[in-house]
CSV table of C-alpha atoms in Angstrom, one decimal:
chain,number,residue,atom,x,y,z
A,1,MET,CA,-43.4,-7.0,-31.5
A,2,PRO,CA,-40.4,-5.7,-29.4
A,3,LYS,CA,-37.9,-8.3,-28.1
A,4,ALA,CA,-38.0,-8.9,-24.2
A,5,GLN,CA,-35.3,-7.6,-22.4
A,6,ARG,CA,-33.0,-10.1,-20.8
A,7,VAL,CA,-33.3,-10.5,-17.1
A,8,HIS,CA,-30.0,-11.2,-15.2
A,9,ASP,CA,-29.6,-12.9,-11.8
A,10,TYR,CA,-28.0,-9.6,-10.4
A,11,ASP,CA,-27.7,-6.1,-11.4
A,12,LEU,CA,-24.2,-6.1,-10.2
A,13,ILE,CA,-21.7,-9.0,-9.3
A,14,ALA,CA,-18.5,-7.8,-7.4
A,15,ILE,CA,-15.5,-10.1,-8.0
A,16,GLY,CA,-13.4,-9.6,-4.7
A,17,SER,CA,-14.6,-8.5,-1.5
A,18,GLY,CA,-11.7,-6.1,-0.5
A,19,ALA,CA,-11.9,-2.5,-0.7
A,20,GLY,CA,-12.2,-2.3,-4.4
A,21,GLY,CA,-15.2,-4.4,-4.5
A,22,GLY,CA,-16.9,-4.2,-1.1
A,23,VAL,CA,-17.2,-0.3,-1.3
A,24,ALA,CA,-19.2,-0.6,-4.7
A,25,ALA,CA,-21.2,-3.4,-3.6
A,26,HIS,CA,-22.6,-1.7,-0.4
A,27,LEU,CA,-23.1,1.5,-2.3
A,28,SER,CA,-25.0,-0.4,-5.1
A,29,ALA,CA,-27.0,-2.4,-2.8
A,30,ARG,CA,-28.1,0.7,-0.8
A,31,ALA,CA,-29.2,2.3,-4.0
A,32,GLY,CA,-31.7,-0.4,-4.5
A,33,HIS,CA,-29.7,-2.7,-7.1
A,34,LYS,CA,-29.6,-6.5,-6.7
A,35,VAL,CA,-25.9,-7.2,-5.8
A,36,ALA,CA,-23.7,-10.2,-5.4
A,37,ILE,CA,-20.1,-10.5,-4.3
A,38,VAL,CA,-17.7,-13.3,-5.0
A,39,GLU,CA,-14.8,-14.2,-3.0
A,40,ASP,CA,-12.2,-17.2,-3.2
A,41,ASP,CA,-10.0,-16.2,-0.3
A,42,THR,CA,-10.9,-14.4,3.1
A,43,VAL,CA,-13.9,-12.1,3.0
A,44,GLY,CA,-12.7,-8.5,3.4
A,45,GLY,CA,-9.7,-9.0,1.2
A,46,GLU,CA,-6.0,-8.1,1.8
A,47,CYS,CA,-5.8,-5.0,3.9
A,48,PRO,CA,-7.7,-5.8,7.0
A,49,ASN,CA,-6.8,-9.4,7.0
A,50,PHE,CA,-3.1,-9.7,6.0
A,51,GLY,CA,-2.0,-6.3,4.8
A,52,CYS,CA,-2.5,-2.7,6.5
A,53,VAL,CA,-4.2,-3.6,9.6
A,54,PRO,CA,-2.1,-6.5,11.0
A,55,THR,CA,1.4,-4.6,9.8
A,56,LYS,CA,0.2,-1.3,11.4
A,57,ALA,CA,-0.8,-3.2,14.8
A,58,LEU,CA,2.7,-4.7,15.0
A,59,LEU,CA,4.6,-1.5,14.1
A,60,GLN,CA,2.3,0.2,16.8
A,61,ALA,CA,3.7,-2.4,19.3
A,62,ALA,CA,7.3,-1.7,17.9
A,63,GLU,CA,6.8,1.9,18.4
A,64,LEU,CA,5.8,1.6,22.0
A,65,TYR,CA,8.5,-0.9,22.7
A,66,ARG,CA,11.2,1.6,21.1
A,67,SER,CA,9.9,4.8,22.9
A,68,ALA,CA,10.3,2.6,26.2
A,69,THR,CA,13.9,2.0,25.5
A,70,GLU,CA,14.3,5.8,25.2
A,71,ALA,CA,12.2,6.8,28.3
A,72,LYS,CA,15.3,7.3,30.6
A,73,LYS,CA,16.1,10.6,28.7
A,74,PHE,CA,12.8,12.0,29.6
A,75,GLY,CA,13.2,11.0,33.2
A,76,ILE,CA,10.8,8.1,33.1
A,77,LYS,CA,12.2,4.8,34.7
A,78,VAL,CA,11.4,1.8,33.1
A,79,SER,CA,12.8,-1.4,34.9
A,80,ALA,CA,13.0,-4.8,33.4
A,81,LEU,CA,12.0,-3.8,30.1
A,82,ASN,CA,11.2,-6.7,27.8
A,83,PHE,CA,8.5,-8.1,25.4
A,84,ASN,CA,6.3,-11.1,25.2
A,85,TYR,CA,6.0,-11.8,21.2
A,86,PRO,CA,3.1,-14.1,21.4
A,87,ALA,CA,1.3,-11.4,23.2
A,88,ILE,CA,2.1,-9.1,20.5
A,89,LYS,CA,0.9,-11.3,18.0
A,90,LYS,CA,-2.5,-11.6,20.1
A,91,TRP,CA,-2.7,-7.8,20.0
A,92,LYS,CA,-2.3,-8.1,16.3
A,93,ASP,CA,-5.1,-10.6,15.9
A,94,LEU,CA,-7.3,-8.5,18.3
A,95,ALA,CA,-6.9,-5.3,16.0
A,96,VAL,CA,-7.8,-7.8,12.9
A,97,LYS,CA,-10.8,-8.9,14.7
A,98,ARG,CA,-12.0,-5.5,15.4
A,99,THR,CA,-12.2,-4.6,11.8
A,100,GLY,CA,-15.1,-6.7,11.6
A,101,THR,CA,-13.9,-9.0,8.6
A,102,ALA,CA,-14.7,-12.2,10.6
A,103,ASP,CA,-18.2,-11.2,10.3
A,104,GLY,CA,-17.9,-9.9,6.7
A,105,GLU,CA,-20.5,-12.0,5.2
A,106,ARG,CA,-22.9,-11.0,7.9
A,107,ALA,CA,-22.3,-7.3,7.2
A,108,TYR,CA,-22.7,-7.8,3.1
A,109,SER,CA,-26.0,-9.9,4.2
A,110,ALA,CA,-27.4,-6.9,6.3
A,111,ASP,CA,-27.5,-5.0,3.0
A,112,GLY,CA,-29.0,-7.5,1.1
A,113,ILE,CA,-25.6,-8.7,-0.6
A,114,ALA,CA,-25.3,-12.3,-1.7
A,115,VAL,CA,-21.8,-13.7,-0.9
A,116,ILE,CA,-20.7,-16.4,-3.4
A,117,SER,CA,-17.6,-18.3,-2.3
A,118,GLY,CA,-15.3,-19.7,-5.1
A,119,HIS,CA,-13.2,-18.7,-8.0
A,120,ALA,CA,-15.0,-16.6,-10.6
A,121,HIS,CA,-14.4,-17.3,-14.2
A,122,PHE,CA,-16.0,-15.7,-17.1
A,123,ILE,CA,-17.9,-17.8,-19.5
A,124,SER,CA,-19.3,-14.9,-21.6
A,125,PRO,CA,-19.6,-11.0,-21.2
A,126,HIS,CA,-22.4,-11.4,-18.8
A,127,GLU,CA,-21.9,-14.8,-17.1
A,128,ILE,CA,-19.6,-16.2,-14.7
A,129,SER,CA,-19.1,-19.6,-13.1
A,130,THR,CA,-17.9,-20.5,-9.6
A,131,GLY,CA,-17.4,-24.4,-9.6
A,132,GLN,CA,-20.4,-25.9,-10.8
A,133,ARG,CA,-22.6,-22.8,-10.4
A,134,ARG,CA,-23.3,-20.1,-13.1
A,135,PHE,CA,-24.6,-16.5,-12.5
A,136,THR,CA,-25.5,-13.6,-14.9
A,137,ALA,CA,-25.4,-9.9,-14.0
A,138,LYS,CA,-26.0,-6.6,-15.9
A,139,LYS,CA,-22.8,-5.1,-14.7
A,140,PHE,CA,-19.6,-6.5,-13.2
A,141,LEU,CA,-16.7,-5.0,-11.1
A,142,VAL,CA,-13.8,-6.8,-11.1
A,143,ALA,CA,-11.6,-6.3,-7.8
A,144,THR,CA,-9.3,-9.4,-7.5
A,145,GLY,CA,-6.3,-7.7,-6.2
A,146,THR,CA,-2.8,-9.1,-6.5
A,147,SER,CA,-0.5,-11.9,-5.4
A,148,ASN,CA,3.3,-11.7,-4.4
A,149,PHE,CA,5.6,-11.5,-7.2
A,150,ILE,CA,8.2,-14.4,-6.6
A,151,PRO,CA,11.3,-13.6,-8.4
A,152,PRO,CA,13.1,-16.2,-10.5
A,153,ILE,CA,16.1,-16.7,-8.1
A,154,GLU,CA,18.1,-19.8,-8.2
A,155,GLY,CA,17.6,-21.9,-5.1
A,156,LEU,CA,14.6,-19.6,-3.4
A,157,SER,CA,12.0,-22.1,-3.8
A,158,GLU,CA,14.0,-25.1,-2.7
A,159,SER,CA,15.2,-23.3,0.1
A,160,GLY,CA,12.0,-21.8,1.3
A,161,PHE,CA,11.0,-18.4,2.0
A,162,ILE,CA,8.3,-16.4,3.9
A,163,THR,CA,6.0,-13.4,2.5
A,164,TYR,CA,4.3,-10.8,4.8
A,165,ARG,CA,1.5,-13.0,5.2
A,166,ASP,CA,3.7,-15.4,7.0
A,167,ALA,CA,5.5,-12.6,8.9
A,168,ILE,CA,2.5,-11.2,10.6
A,169,ASP,CA,1.8,-14.5,12.2
A,170,LEU,CA,5.3,-15.2,13.7
A,171,THR,CA,5.1,-16.1,17.4
A,172,LYS,CA,8.9,-15.2,18.0
A,173,PRO,CA,11.3,-12.7,16.4
A,174,LEU,CA,13.5,-14.1,13.8
A,175,LYS,CA,17.2,-14.1,14.8
A,176,SER,CA,18.2,-13.2,11.4
A,177,VAL,CA,16.5,-12.2,8.1
A,178,PHE,CA,17.3,-11.2,4.6
A,179,ILE,CA,14.7,-9.0,3.1
A,180,ILE,CA,14.4,-9.1,-0.7
A,181,GLY,CA,12.8,-5.8,-1.7
A,182,GLY,CA,13.3,-2.2,-0.6
A,183,GLY,CA,9.6,-1.0,-1.1
A,184,ALA,CA,7.3,-0.1,1.4
A,185,ILE,CA,6.5,-3.7,2.8
A,186,GLY,CA,10.2,-4.6,2.7
A,187,CYS,CA,11.0,-1.5,4.7
A,188,GLU,CA,8.3,-1.7,7.1
A,189,PHE,CA,9.2,-5.2,8.0
A,190,ALA,CA,12.8,-4.2,8.3
A,191,GLU,CA,11.7,-1.8,10.8
A,192,LEU,CA,9.6,-4.1,12.7
A,193,PHE,CA,12.3,-7.1,12.9
A,194,ALA,CA,14.9,-4.7,13.8
A,195,THR,CA,13.0,-3.2,16.5
A,196,PHE,CA,12.7,-6.7,18.3
A,197,GLY,CA,16.3,-7.5,18.0
A,198,THR,CA,16.3,-9.3,14.5
A,199,LYS,CA,19.6,-9.0,12.4
A,200,VAL,CA,18.3,-7.5,9.4
A,201,THR,CA,19.8,-7.3,5.7
A,202,ILE,CA,17.7,-5.6,3.2
A,203,ALA,CA,18.5,-5.7,-0.7
A,204,ASP,CA,17.0,-4.2,-3.6
A,205,PHE,CA,18.0,-3.9,-7.3
A,206,ALA,CA,17.0,-0.4,-7.3
A,207,PRO,CA,19.4,2.5,-6.6
A,208,ARG,CA,17.7,3.4,-3.4
A,209,LEU,CA,15.1,2.4,-1.0
A,210,LEU,CA,11.4,3.5,-1.6
A,211,THR,CA,12.2,4.2,-5.2
A,212,LYS,CA,8.3,5.5,-5.7
A,213,GLU,CA,9.1,8.4,-3.4
A,214,ASP,CA,11.3,11.6,-3.6
A,215,ALA,CA,15.1,10.6,-3.6
A,216,ALA,CA,15.7,12.4,-0.5
A,217,VAL,CA,13.3,10.0,1.3
A,218,GLY,CA,14.8,6.9,0.3
A,219,GLU,CA,18.4,8.3,1.2
A,220,LEU,CA,17.5,9.5,4.8
A,221,ILE,CA,15.5,6.3,5.3
A,222,GLN,CA,18.7,4.2,4.4
A,223,ALA,CA,20.7,6.4,6.8
A,224,VAL,CA,18.4,5.9,9.8
A,225,PHE,CA,18.3,2.1,9.0
A,226,GLU,CA,22.2,1.8,9.0
A,227,HIS,CA,23.0,4.1,11.6
A,228,GLN,CA,20.1,3.8,14.2
A,229,ASN,CA,18.8,0.4,13.6
A,230,GLY,CA,21.7,-1.5,12.6
A,231,ILE,CA,20.1,-2.7,9.4
A,232,ASN,CA,22.4,-3.9,6.7
A,233,VAL,CA,21.2,-2.0,3.4
A,234,HIS,CA,22.3,-3.1,0.1
A,235,ILE,CA,21.0,-1.1,-2.9
A,236,SER,CA,21.8,-1.6,-6.7
A,237,THR,CA,22.0,-5.3,-5.6
A,238,GLU,CA,20.9,-8.3,-7.3
A,239,VAL,CA,20.3,-11.4,-5.4
A,240,VAL,CA,21.8,-14.5,-7.6
A,241,LYS,CA,21.4,-17.6,-5.5
A,242,ILE,CA,20.1,-19.1,-2.0
A,243,GLU,CA,21.4,-22.2,-0.6
A,244,ALA,CA,19.8,-24.1,2.6
A,245,LYS,CA,22.0,-26.1,4.9
A,246,ALA,CA,21.8,-27.2,8.6
A,247,GLY,CA,18.6,-24.9,9.2
A,248,LYS,CA,20.3,-21.7,7.8
A,249,LYS,CA,19.9,-20.0,4.5
A,250,THR,CA,22.9,-18.4,2.7
A,251,VAL,CA,22.2,-15.6,0.3
A,252,TYR,CA,24.5,-14.7,-2.4
A,253,PHE,CA,24.1,-11.4,-3.9
A,254,ARG,CA,26.0,-9.1,-6.4
A,255,THR,CA,26.7,-5.4,-5.4
A,256,SER,CA,29.2,-3.3,-7.1
A,257,GLY,CA,30.2,-6.1,-9.4
A,258,LYS,CA,31.2,-8.4,-6.5
A,259,ILE,CA,29.4,-11.5,-5.1
A,260,GLN,CA,28.9,-11.2,-1.2
A,261,SER,CA,27.0,-13.7,1.0
A,262,VAL,CA,25.3,-13.8,4.4
A,263,LYS,CA,24.0,-16.6,6.3
A,264,VAL,CA,20.5,-16.0,7.8
A,265,ASP,CA,17.5,-17.9,9.5
A,266,GLU,CA,14.8,-16.6,7.0
A,267,VAL,CA,14.4,-15.1,3.7
A,268,LEU,CA,11.6,-12.7,3.4
A,269,VAL,CA,10.3,-11.8,-0.2
A,270,ALA,CA,8.9,-8.6,-0.8
A,271,THR,CA,9.5,-7.8,-4.4
A,272,GLY,CA,6.0,-6.3,-5.4
A,273,LYS,CA,2.8,-7.7,-6.7
A,274,VAL,CA,1.2,-9.2,-9.7
A,275,PRO,CA,-2.5,-9.0,-10.5
A,276,HIS,CA,-4.9,-11.7,-10.4
A,277,THR,CA,-6.1,-11.6,-14.0
A,278,ASP,CA,-6.7,-15.5,-14.4
A,279,LEU,CA,-10.7,-15.1,-14.7
A,280,GLY,CA,-11.3,-15.9,-18.1
A,281,LEU,CA,-11.3,-12.1,-19.0
A,282,GLU,CA,-10.8,-13.0,-22.9
A,283,ASN,CA,-14.3,-14.6,-22.9
A,284,ALA,CA,-15.8,-11.1,-21.7
A,285,GLY,CA,-13.8,-8.9,-24.1
A,286,VAL,CA,-11.8,-7.4,-21.2
A,287,GLU,CA,-8.1,-6.2,-22.0
A,288,TYR,CA,-5.3,-6.7,-19.7
A,289,ASP,CA,-1.4,-7.2,-19.3
A,290,LYS,CA,1.1,-8.0,-17.0
A,291,HIS,CA,0.5,-4.8,-15.3
A,292,GLY,CA,-3.2,-5.3,-14.7
A,293,ILE,CA,-6.8,-4.8,-16.3
A,294,LYS,CA,-6.9,-1.8,-18.3
A,295,VAL,CA,-9.4,0.8,-17.4
A,296,ASN,CA,-10.2,4.3,-18.4
A,297,ASP,CA,-10.8,7.5,-16.4
A,298,PHE,CA,-14.2,6.2,-15.2
A,299,MET,CA,-13.1,2.9,-14.1
A,300,GLN,CA,-14.5,1.0,-17.4
A,301,THR,CA,-12.9,-1.7,-19.0
A,302,SER,CA,-12.6,-2.5,-22.7
A,303,SER,CA,-16.1,-4.2,-22.1
A,304,PRO,CA,-18.3,-1.3,-21.3
A,305,HIS,CA,-20.6,-3.1,-18.7
A,306,ILE,CA,-17.5,-4.6,-16.8
A,307,TYR,CA,-15.6,-2.1,-14.4
A,308,ALA,CA,-12.3,-2.8,-12.4
A,309,ALA,CA,-10.9,-1.2,-9.3
A,310,GLY,CA,-8.2,-1.7,-6.8
A,311,ASP,CA,-4.8,-3.2,-7.2
A,312,VAL,CA,-5.8,-5.4,-10.1
A,313,THR,CA,-5.9,-2.2,-12.4
A,314,GLY,CA,-2.1,-1.5,-11.7
A,315,LYS,CA,-2.8,2.2,-11.1
A,316,MET,CA,-1.6,2.9,-7.3
A,317,MET,CA,-1.8,0.0,-5.0
A,318,PHE,CA,-3.2,1.4,-1.9
A,319,THR,CA,-6.4,0.5,-0.1
A,320,HIS,CA,-7.5,4.2,-0.2
A,321,VAL,CA,-7.0,4.2,-3.9
A,322,ALA,CA,-9.0,1.0,-4.1
A,323,SER,CA,-12.1,2.4,-2.2
A,324,TYR,CA,-11.9,5.5,-4.2
A,325,GLN,CA,-11.8,3.9,-7.6
A,326,SER,CA,-14.7,1.5,-6.2
A,327,ARG,CA,-16.8,4.5,-5.1
A,328,ILE,CA,-16.2,6.2,-9.0
A,329,ALA,CA,-17.1,2.7,-10.3
A,330,ALA,CA,-20.4,2.4,-8.5
A,331,TYR,CA,-21.4,5.9,-9.0
A,332,ASN,CA,-20.8,5.7,-12.8
A,333,MET,CA,-22.3,2.3,-13.7
A,334,PHE,CA,-25.9,2.9,-13.0
A,335,ARG,CA,-25.9,6.6,-14.2
A,336,PRO,CA,-26.1,8.2,-17.6
A,337,LYS,CA,-22.8,8.9,-19.2
A,338,ARG,CA,-23.2,12.9,-19.1
A,339,GLU,CA,-23.2,12.3,-15.2
A,340,TRP,CA,-20.0,10.2,-14.9
A,341,ILE,CA,-17.1,11.3,-12.7
A,342,LYS,CA,-13.3,10.7,-13.6
A,343,ALA,CA,-10.8,9.1,-11.1
A,344,LEU,CA,-7.8,11.5,-10.6
A,345,TYR,CA,-4.6,10.5,-9.2
A,346,HIS,CA,-2.5,13.6,-8.9
A,347,ALA,CA,-3.1,14.2,-5.0
A,348,ILE,CA,-3.0,10.3,-3.8
A,349,PRO,CA,-1.1,10.4,-0.4
A,350,ARG,CA,1.5,7.7,-0.2
A,351,VAL,CA,2.8,6.4,3.5
A,352,THR,CA,5.5,4.3,4.6
A,353,PHE,CA,5.2,3.4,8.3
A,354,VAL,CA,8.7,3.3,9.3
A,355,ALA,CA,10.4,5.6,12.1
A,356,PRO,CA,10.3,8.4,11.3
A,357,GLU,CA,7.5,8.0,8.8
A,358,ALA,CA,7.8,8.6,5.2
A,359,ALA,CA,5.0,10.2,3.3
A,360,GLY,CA,4.7,11.8,-0.3
A,361,VAL,CA,1.9,13.2,-2.4
A,362,GLY,CA,1.8,14.4,-6.1
A,363,ALA,CA,5.0,14.3,-8.3
A,364,THR,CA,8.5,13.9,-7.3
A,365,GLU,CA,11.4,15.7,-8.7
A,366,ASP,CA,12.5,12.8,-10.8
A,367,GLU,CA,8.9,12.9,-12.3
A,368,LEU,CA,9.1,16.7,-13.0
A,369,LYS,CA,12.4,16.4,-14.5
A,370,SER,CA,11.4,13.6,-16.9
A,371,ARG,CA,8.4,15.6,-18.0
A,372,LYS,CA,10.5,18.8,-18.5
A,373,ILE,CA,8.3,20.7,-16.1
A,374,ASN,CA,10.2,23.9,-14.5
A,375,TYR,CA,9.6,23.8,-10.8
A,376,GLN,CA,10.8,25.4,-7.3
A,377,VAL,CA,11.8,23.6,-4.5
A,378,GLY,CA,11.0,24.8,-0.7
A,379,ALA,CA,12.6,22.7,2.2
A,380,ALA,CA,13.0,22.7,5.8
A,381,ALA,CA,14.5,20.4,8.4
A,382,VAL,CA,12.1,19.4,11.1
A,383,SER,CA,15.1,20.3,13.5
A,384,VAL,CA,14.2,24.0,13.3
A,385,ILE,CA,10.5,23.7,14.8
A,386,GLY,CA,9.5,23.7,18.4
A,387,ARG,CA,8.1,20.1,18.4
A,388,ALA,CA,11.5,18.8,17.5
A,389,ASN,CA,13.0,20.3,20.7
A,390,THR,CA,10.1,19.1,23.0
A,391,ALA,CA,10.2,15.6,21.6
A,392,ASP,CA,13.8,15.3,21.3
A,393,ASN,CA,13.6,14.1,17.6
A,394,ASP,CA,15.4,16.2,15.0
A,395,ILE,CA,15.5,13.8,12.1
A,396,GLY,CA,13.5,14.7,9.1
A,397,PHE,CA,12.3,17.0,6.7
A,398,VAL,CA,9.6,18.7,4.6
A,399,LYS,CA,10.2,19.2,0.8
A,400,VAL,CA,7.6,20.9,-1.5
A,401,LEU,CA,7.7,21.3,-5.3
A,402,ALA,CA,5.8,24.1,-6.9
A,403,ASP,CA,5.5,25.5,-10.5
A,404,LYS,CA,6.9,29.0,-11.4
A,405,GLN,CA,3.6,30.4,-10.2
A,406,GLY,CA,4.0,28.7,-6.8
A,407,ILE,CA,1.0,26.2,-7.4
A,408,LEU,CA,2.1,23.0,-5.4
A,409,LEU,CA,3.0,20.0,-7.6
A,410,GLY,CA,4.3,17.3,-5.1
A,411,ALA,CA,5.6,17.0,-1.5
A,412,ALA,CA,7.6,14.7,0.4
A,413,ILE,CA,8.0,14.3,4.3
A,414,VAL,CA,10.2,12.4,6.8
A,415,SER,CA,9.2,13.1,10.2
A,416,PRO,CA,7.2,11.7,13.1
A,417,ARG,CA,3.5,11.8,12.0
A,418,ALA,CA,4.4,12.4,8.5
A,419,GLY,CA,1.4,10.2,7.5
A,420,GLU,CA,-0.8,12.9,9.1
A,421,MET,CA,1.1,15.8,8.1
A,422,ILE,CA,0.8,14.9,4.3
A,423,HIS,CA,-2.8,15.4,3.9
A,424,GLU,CA,-2.8,19.3,4.3
A,425,LEU,CA,-0.4,19.1,1.3
A,426,ALA,CA,-2.7,16.8,-0.6
A,427,LEU,CA,-5.5,19.0,0.0
A,428,ALA,CA,-3.4,22.0,-1.5
A,429,ILE,CA,-2.4,19.8,-4.5
A,430,GLN,CA,-6.0,18.5,-5.0
A,431,HIS,CA,-7.2,21.9,-5.4
A,432,GLY,CA,-4.3,23.6,-7.0
A,433,LEU,CA,-3.4,26.1,-4.2
A,434,THR,CA,-0.2,27.8,-3.9
A,435,ALA,CA,2.7,27.4,-1.3
A,436,GLN,CA,1.6,31.0,-0.3
A,437,ALA,CA,-2.0,29.7,0.8
A,438,ILE,CA,-0.2,27.3,3.4
A,439,VAL,CA,2.2,30.1,4.5
A,440,ASP,CA,-0.9,32.5,5.2
A,441,THR,CA,-2.6,29.6,7.2
A,442,VAL,CA,-1.8,29.8,11.0
A,443,HIS,CA,-0.3,26.6,12.0
A,444,ALA,CA,-0.7,25.6,15.9
A,445,PHE,CA,2.8,25.7,17.9
A,446,PRO,CA,4.3,23.5,18.6
A,447,THR,CA,3.5,21.1,16.1
A,448,TRP,CA,5.2,19.0,13.5
A,449,SER,CA,3.1,20.5,10.7
A,450,GLU,CA,4.8,24.0,11.4
A,451,ALA,CA,7.6,22.3,9.1
A,452,VAL,CA,5.2,22.3,6.3
A,453,ARG,CA,4.5,25.9,6.5
A,454,VAL,CA,8.3,26.7,6.9
A,455,ALA,CA,9.0,24.7,3.7
A,456,CYS,CA,6.2,26.4,1.9
A,457,ALA,CA,7.8,29.8,2.9
A,458,LYS,CA,10.8,29.1,0.9
A,459,ILE,CA,8.9,28.8,-2.5
A,460,ALA,CA,9.1,32.4,-4.1
């Protein structure tokens, strides 16, 4: 007599309610599967509550304020220009509220998804515990995200510091701040703080800001920070010690072999993320390391019925990547293997919301050199296009990289609205198009995107 198949509590349990877990949970539930989602923090995850949405809402306020300060040259008179920072925070809170995350449980319930509060811990490959409760599932999706990496700097913990989670809830601008970390988060907060009058110092151990982008991007953003925003930038710099005294913090850092110091009101730590892997993964046979949970191209872990998506995989830590991975996991986990689809990362757009914006897609020059790939470069300054004239903004460039046949491999943009411009190039790289295909496409005049066409025209 055949052995009866074990019946689990759920077809799928997603651990983490952000983009990495939530997308797959909704898709699976709508496909008729019994789904639960586990969350030990805020429903909706990092992006709508503490990351993308609140920071971009604050940066939108900063952009408007900055534009108002420059209005006179366009013949616009702005008298008694000022700002109300508590009101700016209130605007940020409204933007967060409008994402619907406050009603996140209701949205899940509407799709028949059970929401389980608590920290999930694998007891065995098909069973987890949350406190005193236990649940089983046929499939699991781990999407637990990351937490801030806090570097082992002498005196940092004793002196105190803030992270981006604290920074988005400030009710008044800091008088001065030292930002440790020159990646996207550090640069965006440097932009935000400086716009509202904070004296900003930013330092990174790397040889330039935004090291994941093309070298020219980091170099230009540094120049803008220093010459337009008055930000003190220290690259190839190690923060060695922090002391707190009389309400101030003194940061000691080594640059060019010499120890320097600066006294500030606050220290913002923006030194990267570490994956949340404290889940008893060993009990489920899931392999992971300090970079995150190991997954194959189908988002499957070393335990075939357990998938992972989002920042916890350590692939590319963007909300749009988490959503993409989550969709792929949801598609694959309940279908025959012959129908599975792979995750591809060669055309993922990257955007840093400084002014002007910085964006990239595909390979950088450094990556192509390290892979020993022969390539061509086409570049154009935004100052050559009509929109730069009408906007009185000529800082920026478009740079494209192509192989010897002209097929696009990568691109970098520094320009107003770079985050919108990059998608034309992402589409081209996704589908293996040539630079000539973009040259042959009519671009509206006057738009910033004309610079994309001009840069592509430089490719032979």
